[in-house]
Structures are given as structure tokens and as C-alpha cells.
XYZ file of C-alpha atoms in Angstrom:
367
model
C 85.715 99.301 121.947
C 87.857 96.735 120.114
C 89.934 97.153 117.002
C 87.896 98.848 114.315
C 87.536 97.113 110.956
C 89.268 98.898 108.100
C 87.925 98.966 104.554
C 89.719 100.343 101.517
C 87.919 101.351 98.321
C 91.042 100.630 96.282
C 93.646 97.897 96.329
C 97.098 99.552 96.313
C 99.452 99.016 93.400
C 102.120 98.126 95.935
C 102.437 98.074 99.687
C 104.756 100.550 101.327
C 107.357 98.888 103.482
C 106.473 101.510 106.075
C 102.912 100.178 106.460
C 102.572 98.202 109.727
C 101.977 94.517 109.029
C 99.144 94.370 111.570
C 97.361 97.271 109.874
C 97.717 95.760 106.416
C 96.406 92.413 107.698
C 93.261 94.077 109.108
C 92.413 95.911 105.902
C 89.698 94.535 103.633
C 89.026 95.640 100.079
C 86.017 96.257 97.891
C 85.648 94.495 94.539
C 87.473 96.319 91.753
C 85.749 98.664 89.324
C 85.148 96.005 86.669
C 83.553 93.667 89.202
C 81.350 96.448 90.581
C 80.311 97.473 87.086
C 79.267 93.895 86.350
C 77.230 93.698 89.574
C 75.294 96.850 88.693
C 75.064 96.474 84.915
C 71.329 95.745 84.947
C 68.305 95.503 87.202
C 68.370 91.747 86.789
C 71.972 91.603 88.028
C 71.073 93.603 91.148
C 67.812 91.839 92.067
C 68.168 89.586 95.067
C 71.492 91.100 96.115
C 70.445 94.640 97.020
C 67.319 96.302 98.458
C 64.842 97.601 95.886
C 65.277 101.139 97.254
C 69.016 100.942 96.481
C 68.391 99.495 93.019
C 65.969 102.323 92.268
C 68.528 104.967 93.305
C 71.285 103.363 91.237
C 69.079 103.131 88.143
C 67.875 106.708 88.630
C 71.467 107.991 88.819
C 72.384 106.204 85.618
C 75.621 107.207 83.921
C 76.134 110.522 85.691
C 79.532 111.374 87.175
C 80.131 109.623 90.472
C 78.193 106.451 89.633
C 80.915 104.262 91.171
C 80.346 105.936 94.531
C 76.813 104.508 94.419
C 78.118 101.072 93.492
C 80.656 101.170 96.309
C 78.083 102.387 98.815
C 75.533 99.754 97.831
C 78.055 96.924 98.162
C 79.957 98.127 101.244
C 76.865 99.349 103.078
C 75.317 95.897 102.726
C 78.470 94.323 104.206
C 78.591 96.773 107.103
C 74.904 96.302 107.886
C 75.437 92.557 108.124
C 78.295 93.176 110.572
C 76.183 95.490 112.720
C 78.337 98.538 111.973
C 76.402 101.791 112.346
C 79.039 104.479 111.791
C 81.896 105.055 109.351
C 84.799 107.498 109.627
C 86.794 108.273 106.502
C 89.728 110.495 105.626
C 89.571 113.245 103.000
C 86.496 114.964 101.581
C 86.875 112.844 98.456
C 85.703 109.485 97.200
C 85.595 107.942 100.669
C 83.367 110.691 102.053
C 81.112 110.554 98.978
C 80.752 106.792 99.275
C 79.902 107.269 102.964
C 77.294 109.911 102.007
C 75.555 107.390 99.761
C 75.738 104.673 102.436
C 73.903 107.010 104.775
C 71.214 107.426 102.117
C 70.977 103.731 101.264
C 71.306 102.089 104.671
C 71.106 104.783 107.350
C 74.757 104.289 108.357
C 76.039 107.527 109.843
C 79.427 108.905 108.871
C 82.086 111.458 109.683
C 85.213 112.489 107.867
C 88.528 114.251 108.319
C 89.223 116.952 105.771
C 92.880 117.641 105.121
C 93.829 120.189 102.458
C 93.124 120.213 98.721
C 90.251 117.789 99.211
C 88.513 120.825 100.727
C 90.324 123.841 99.297
C 90.038 122.905 95.595
C 86.683 122.838 93.855
C 85.709 120.021 91.483
C 82.817 119.053 89.252
C 81.465 116.190 91.370
C 77.680 116.375 91.803
C 78.153 115.982 95.577
C 79.573 119.234 96.909
C 81.663 119.729 100.026
C 78.674 121.360 101.708
C 76.560 118.261 100.984
C 79.159 116.081 102.670
C 79.299 118.351 105.711
C 75.519 118.754 106.001
C 74.818 115.021 106.070
C 77.717 114.078 108.368
C 77.566 113.433 112.101
C 80.687 115.529 112.500
C 83.664 116.798 110.522
C 87.286 117.005 111.630
C 89.822 119.370 110.143
C 93.515 119.079 110.936
C 94.227 122.721 111.800
C 92.646 125.890 113.126
C 93.266 127.449 109.720
C 91.234 124.804 107.870
C 88.493 124.826 110.498
C 88.049 128.579 110.082
C 88.060 128.127 106.298
C 85.386 125.429 106.503
C 83.255 127.488 108.893
C 83.096 130.216 106.259
C 81.980 127.676 103.640
C 79.452 125.918 105.917
C 78.384 128.384 108.643
C 75.230 126.449 109.516
C 77.303 123.407 110.508
C 79.661 125.198 112.889
C 78.665 123.094 115.906
C 79.876 119.879 114.312
C 83.150 121.072 112.778
C 86.123 120.256 115.009
C 89.871 120.697 114.870
C 92.020 117.694 115.703
C 95.641 117.904 114.669
C 97.279 115.062 112.799
C 99.032 112.959 115.401
C 102.748 112.290 115.454
C 104.197 109.037 116.704
C 107.788 109.259 117.903
C 109.030 106.545 115.597
C 112.251 108.143 114.382
C 115.436 106.148 114.713
C 117.747 107.497 117.415
C 119.639 110.498 116.113
C 123.348 109.902 115.782
C 124.117 113.489 116.695
C 126.740 113.504 113.931
C 125.943 116.091 111.276
C 127.564 115.943 107.877
C 130.120 118.446 106.645
C 129.458 120.571 104.774
C 126.151 121.169 106.583
C 123.147 119.669 104.858
C 119.879 121.357 103.947
C 117.136 118.779 103.453
C 113.605 118.922 102.062
C 111.093 116.159 101.420
C 108.006 116.199 99.249
C 106.430 115.489 95.911
C 107.934 117.605 93.142
C 104.854 119.707 92.452
C 104.143 123.430 92.372
C 102.676 123.808 95.860
C 105.874 122.561 97.528
C 107.763 125.609 96.201
C 111.009 123.756 95.520
C 111.960 126.203 92.771
C 112.353 128.863 95.484
C 114.573 126.562 97.522
C 116.817 126.049 94.492
C 116.910 129.813 93.939
C 117.726 130.353 97.627
C 120.587 127.857 97.311
C 122.068 129.959 94.511
C 121.970 132.990 96.804
C 123.592 131.023 99.632
C 126.314 129.766 97.310
C 126.962 133.284 96.039
C 127.274 134.513 99.648
C 130.167 132.123 100.165
C 128.445 129.526 102.350
C 129.471 125.899 101.966
C 126.535 123.449 102.123
C 124.798 120.538 100.417
C 121.065 120.606 99.696
C 119.104 117.403 99.197
C 115.513 117.346 97.909
C 113.916 113.947 98.500
C 110.895 112.977 96.389
C 109.746 112.628 92.817
C 107.035 114.186 90.700
C 106.154 115.985 87.481
C 108.468 118.967 88.048
C 111.644 116.880 88.258
C 112.873 117.856 84.786
C 112.140 121.543 85.415
C 114.036 121.485 88.690
C 117.003 119.664 87.146
C 117.129 122.298 84.412
C 116.997 125.094 87.002
C 119.804 123.466 88.993
C 121.939 123.194 85.858
C 121.212 126.761 84.749
C 122.233 128.110 88.158
C 125.331 125.871 88.173
C 124.307 124.190 91.406
C 125.010 120.590 90.368
C 127.766 120.252 92.958
C 125.643 121.372 95.912
C 121.955 120.654 95.136
C 120.774 117.075 94.630
C 117.416 115.626 93.602
C 117.534 112.332 95.495
C 114.262 110.830 94.258
C 111.759 108.950 96.413
C 113.264 106.962 99.293
C 111.903 104.505 101.903
C 111.028 105.965 105.285
C 114.036 104.590 107.164
C 116.400 106.117 104.617
C 114.547 109.450 104.764
C 114.818 109.353 108.541
C 118.537 108.636 108.342
C 119.045 111.633 106.080
C 116.968 113.872 108.336
C 119.177 112.889 111.257
C 122.320 113.774 109.284
C 121.003 117.234 108.293
C 121.327 120.652 109.862
C 118.061 122.284 108.750
C 114.787 121.263 107.148
C 113.227 123.575 104.552
C 109.742 123.436 103.022
C 109.002 126.610 101.009
C 105.358 125.699 100.314
C 103.191 128.036 98.214
C 99.612 128.182 96.970
C 99.170 127.125 93.346
C 97.041 128.676 90.611
C 94.124 126.323 91.292
C 93.928 127.242 94.972
C 95.761 124.113 96.073
C 98.140 124.371 99.019
C 99.536 122.428 101.909
C 97.634 122.774 105.140
C 99.464 121.024 107.980
C 102.374 119.305 106.201
C 103.157 116.018 107.924
C 106.744 116.204 106.743
C 107.319 119.242 108.970
C 106.231 117.147 111.960
C 108.636 114.429 110.885
C 111.452 116.975 110.712
C 110.569 118.366 114.141
C 110.487 114.821 115.476
C 114.062 114.471 114.178
C 115.008 117.604 116.178
C 115.660 119.703 113.087
C 115.102 123.472 112.950
C 112.437 124.204 110.322
C 112.316 126.985 107.752
C 109.003 127.297 105.933
C 106.418 129.847 104.822
C 103.528 131.657 106.474
C 101.005 129.584 104.555
C 97.800 128.000 105.858
C 98.476 126.148 109.147
C 102.276 126.124 108.973
C 102.419 128.869 111.669
C 100.490 126.466 113.936
C 103.468 124.094 113.656
C 106.455 126.434 113.543
C 106.747 128.818 116.474
C 108.626 131.758 114.948
C 112.126 132.063 116.357
C 111.567 129.191 118.805
C 111.204 126.066 116.668
C 112.160 127.583 113.328
C 111.672 130.523 111.005
C 108.856 131.541 108.657
C 109.074 133.694 105.536
C 106.568 134.906 102.983
C 105.831 132.451 100.191
C 107.719 132.885 96.887
C 110.464 134.916 98.603
C 113.749 133.154 97.808
C 115.836 135.966 99.319
C 114.126 135.771 102.709
C 114.339 131.981 102.537
C 118.087 132.182 101.955
C 118.510 134.603 104.860
C 116.657 132.298 107.280
C 118.518 129.174 106.179
C 121.834 131.039 106.189
C 121.240 132.192 109.753
C 120.948 128.569 110.904
C 123.934 127.376 108.879
C 126.124 130.136 110.287
C 125.044 129.397 113.888
C 124.947 125.589 114.219
C 124.620 125.618 118.022
C 121.587 127.892 117.740
C 120.125 125.618 115.049
C 120.493 122.552 117.265
C 118.830 124.332 120.189
C 115.931 125.339 117.931
C 115.659 121.747 116.727
C 115.465 120.379 120.280
C 112.792 122.946 121.124
C 110.849 121.871 118.039
C 110.930 118.218 119.033
C 109.600 119.034 122.505
C 106.934 121.302 121.019
C 105.780 118.661 118.535
C 105.604 115.911 121.139
C 103.391 118.057 123.355
C 101.116 119.559 120.700
C 100.852 116.734 118.169
C 100.969 113.596 120.286
C 99.175 110.747 118.498
C 97.807 109.528 121.847
C 96.089 112.871 122.364
C 94.733 113.168 118.827
C 93.413 109.588 118.721
C 91.684 110.111 122.072
C 89.964 113.255 120.760
C 88.751 111.487 117.611
C 87.520 108.453 119.540
C 85.552 110.728 121.844
C 83.717 112.271 118.870
C 83.030 108.868 117.323
C 81.590 107.507 120.585
C 79.322 110.534 120.867
C 77.967 109.850 117.378
C 77.002 106.229 118.081
């Protein structure tokens, strides 16, 4: 099987410098929303370009929510049919999976999808439900045992086609310098939103400071809670030891991981049921041979082997978080040993070669 064609429903606002050039060059894009709307604005506009059965479905759907999924499916399905493509795999139980669902209806193209986290855990008002997407699929992948068990409860009749394949990790980190900064650095990376739990990390830093420990904490990322976190940092008088570094390119993030002593991600579940599942950033930290401190949430315990590759605490518990981080800061040799164990563990359990092979096997079976 040669290189698979890649289609994107959206053209990105900007390309990440971390995106491989070869991957970007292979990616093709659908027409934008305005162009699609023009194509499907009337029966006359559609005649001659799309099968009558597709036109009928589009007209019948009308202005209901999700109409652009039909437009995308009608256009992309026609292109894929012409190329002889019979199966589509998409990531997230969101717009991609819903477009694939309609392509299966319009053109008989089978599909599968990988569900990640809030795309499954959080309900929405789309007419196509998660169960609809699962029922019509050839198979579904979830990225952890936790999310597979969750999905089995939601869709018990589809248990035979729900599989767990971990997100793969490619060992692409720059060589670690081995030189850690002084004072020791605590690092965290993520969007500044509720489910990352950064407010508890800031609170834990206040406890560490009050205990007499010398350290610097760096939170890398941006998001809607930036002002709230800055205010919290100021109120706790942590300006000299806690820094909001903003979003940074991957190579710079990697450099800062390599200069740190411990990685912390105090993730929590939010009021809407949203939560991290298998946070990729923890894999990146393990790949950088950092000990990890996180919470016993969702699939995090599938990544962090308690006491071996890091430490886990209950969510929203700043005191326990401070104790775990403090333990590593006070025993740097122990922290480095835990970090090395984490790197070995991640390379064995989350190898991208292994995960890609598992996914390819399922795709081949569906053809």
C-alpha cells in the first residue's frame, strides 16, 4: 500500500513550522465554505455535477444544522470515487467523522475514525450523534483503555469494532544536554483552559515557595485563562518564580523540557464534562526523560506508572501536587532516574511504529 492521500476540510490560517514539509505537500483541501455554499445554493447549480440521489438528500436536509457536512461529503465523495478510494479514516468524532458518515450514505465509501477526548466525552446539539457515527463505521479507534471502556458503555452493541490504539510517539526530541538549570525548573505545557488545571499548579508553587524550596516554574502556552492566571500569580506574590511563557515553537519547547527537572500537568475535568484523555504533552515530557507529576484522571494512569515513571495525585489537590513535585526537587538523582525509566517506558508502550502498524492492520481488514 503506497502513501495514502490526505484531505483536509479546512485550510489552516497558518502552517506550523513543526509540520513536515512532505506531509504538507501531500495534503489537499476542499473548497471553502463560500464556494461550497455557491455550489449547493440551488438544484440548478447542483444538476450535472452531483448524482440526483445526493441532490435529493441535500435539498431534503435544507437549512438544518450540519448542512455543510452534506456539502463537504457530496463534493469530496465525488472526488474520492473518481480516484477509486473506497475507505476513509478520520481523526476525532467531529466534523471529519460526520462528513465521512454522509459520504458513506451518498457514495457507499466506508469509513473509520479515531476518537480522542472531548470529541466523545462532551455532548453537542449536532443531529448526528456519537452513536450514529459508531454504528455506521467499519471500526472505531480510541486512544486509551479508559476511553474504550467509556465508549463501550455508550455503544454496547458495537463492542466488536471498538479498538484501543495508543497515540504513537516518535523519538524526535533534540539530544538532551544533561545540564539542568539552577534553580531547578518545573515546566508545564498546554492551552490555558480549565481542564489543564494550571490554577492548582500555581497554588502548589505558593506552597513550595512557603516551604523554603528554591525553583522556577514555567507554564508554556496561551489561552483564555491567561489574565486569570497572571492575577493569581500576582496575588500570591509568585512573579519572581512562576512565569507564563506564552506559546512557543516545538524546538524551543523541547529545549526548555531538556533544561527542566520535572514536568507537571495537573489536569482536571471541567463543568461540561470535558477532560484530557491521553495528553500527548505527557508523552513528549517522557520522551525528554523528565519525571512526570499529574493527576489520576482518565487515561493518565496508563501513561504514568506510579512511583516508577512519575507520581499521580487526585485532581484539584494543590497540596498533594506540591508534595509530589517537592519530593522530586529535593531528590534530583531520584528524579533523573524516574525520568530515564519514563523514557524507556514510553518508547516501548507508545512506539509510533507499533501504533501505525495496528491501525494499518484494521484499515486493511476493512477494505
